[in-house]
Coordinates of C-alpha atoms in Angstrom, one line a residue:
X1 CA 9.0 9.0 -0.1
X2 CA 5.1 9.6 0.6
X3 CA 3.2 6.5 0.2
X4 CA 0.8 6.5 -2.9
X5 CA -0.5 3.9 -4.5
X6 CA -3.4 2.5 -6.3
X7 CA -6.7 1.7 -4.1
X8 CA -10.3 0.4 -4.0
X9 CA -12.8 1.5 -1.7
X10 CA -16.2 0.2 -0.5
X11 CA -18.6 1.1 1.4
X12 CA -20.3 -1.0 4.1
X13 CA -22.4 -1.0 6.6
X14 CA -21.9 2.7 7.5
X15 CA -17.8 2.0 7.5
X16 CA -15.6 2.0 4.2
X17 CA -13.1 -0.7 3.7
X18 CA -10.3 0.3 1.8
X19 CA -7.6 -2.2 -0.7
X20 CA -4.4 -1.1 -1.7
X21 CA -2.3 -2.8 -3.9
X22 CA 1.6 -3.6 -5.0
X23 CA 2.7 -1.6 -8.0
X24 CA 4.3 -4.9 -9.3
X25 CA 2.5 -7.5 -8.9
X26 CA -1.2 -6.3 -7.9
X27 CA -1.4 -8.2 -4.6
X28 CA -2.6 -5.9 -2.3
X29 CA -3.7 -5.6 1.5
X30 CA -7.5 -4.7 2.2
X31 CA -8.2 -3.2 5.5
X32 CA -11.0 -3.6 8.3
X33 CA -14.0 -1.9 8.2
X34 CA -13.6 1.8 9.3
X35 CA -16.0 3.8 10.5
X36 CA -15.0 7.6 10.4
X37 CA -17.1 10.7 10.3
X38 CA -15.7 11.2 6.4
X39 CA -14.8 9.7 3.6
X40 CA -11.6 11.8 4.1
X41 CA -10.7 11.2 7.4
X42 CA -11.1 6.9 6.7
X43 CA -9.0 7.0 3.7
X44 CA -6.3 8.6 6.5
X45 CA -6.6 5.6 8.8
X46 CA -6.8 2.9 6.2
X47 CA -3.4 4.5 4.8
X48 CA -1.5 4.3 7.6
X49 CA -3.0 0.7 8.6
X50 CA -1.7 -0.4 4.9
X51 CA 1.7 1.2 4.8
X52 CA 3.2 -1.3 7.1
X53 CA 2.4 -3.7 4.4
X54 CA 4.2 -1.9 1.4
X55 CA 8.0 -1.1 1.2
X56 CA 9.4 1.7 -0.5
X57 CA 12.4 0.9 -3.8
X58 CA 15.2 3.0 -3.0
X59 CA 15.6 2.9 -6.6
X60 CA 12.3 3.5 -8.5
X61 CA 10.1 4.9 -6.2
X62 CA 7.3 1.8 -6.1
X63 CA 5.8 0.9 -3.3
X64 CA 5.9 -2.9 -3.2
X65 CA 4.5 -5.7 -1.2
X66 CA 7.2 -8.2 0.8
X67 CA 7.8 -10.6 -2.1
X68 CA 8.6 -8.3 -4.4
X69 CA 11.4 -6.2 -2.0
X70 CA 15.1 -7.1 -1.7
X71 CA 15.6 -5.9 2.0
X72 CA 19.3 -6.5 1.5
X73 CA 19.4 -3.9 -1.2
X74 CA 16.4 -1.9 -0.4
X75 CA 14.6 -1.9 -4.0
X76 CA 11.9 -3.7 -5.6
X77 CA 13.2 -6.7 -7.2
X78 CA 13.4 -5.8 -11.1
X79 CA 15.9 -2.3 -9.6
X80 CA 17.7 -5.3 -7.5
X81 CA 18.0 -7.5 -10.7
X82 CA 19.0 -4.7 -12.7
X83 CA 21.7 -3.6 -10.2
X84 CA 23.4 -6.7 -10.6

């Protein structure tokens, strides 16, 4: 399951700081400022700093933040609800 989801990105001071957010509920987690030599090669680093925050539904597919995960059934919690 590759992690995709939606994202912001702003530029500042030279560095980019990156927000990427929970395909239920919109919450999200916004990085540090990262300074890379690309656009590119920040985008990497701020993914891999934000997928620790996001959990993949067994079920759907959506990547969702804590709240809205069942770790007990490994889905988001509408595919959890809905297994019921």
């Amino acid at each position: 399951m590759d992690f995709e989801v939606r994202y912001t990105m702003e530029s500042e001071d030279g560095g980019f700081r990156f927000r990427f957010y929970c395909q239920l509920c919109e919450e999200g987690y916004t990085t540090g400022l990262i300074n890379a030599d690309s656009i590119d090669e920040a985008y990497q680093i701020a993914r891999r700093k934000a997928r620790i925050h996001f959990n993949g539904c067994h079920g759907c597919g959506k990547w969702v933040c804590d709240a809205h995960y069942n770790e007990d059934e490994m889905m988001c919690v509408n595919c959890a609800s809905q297994a019921e």
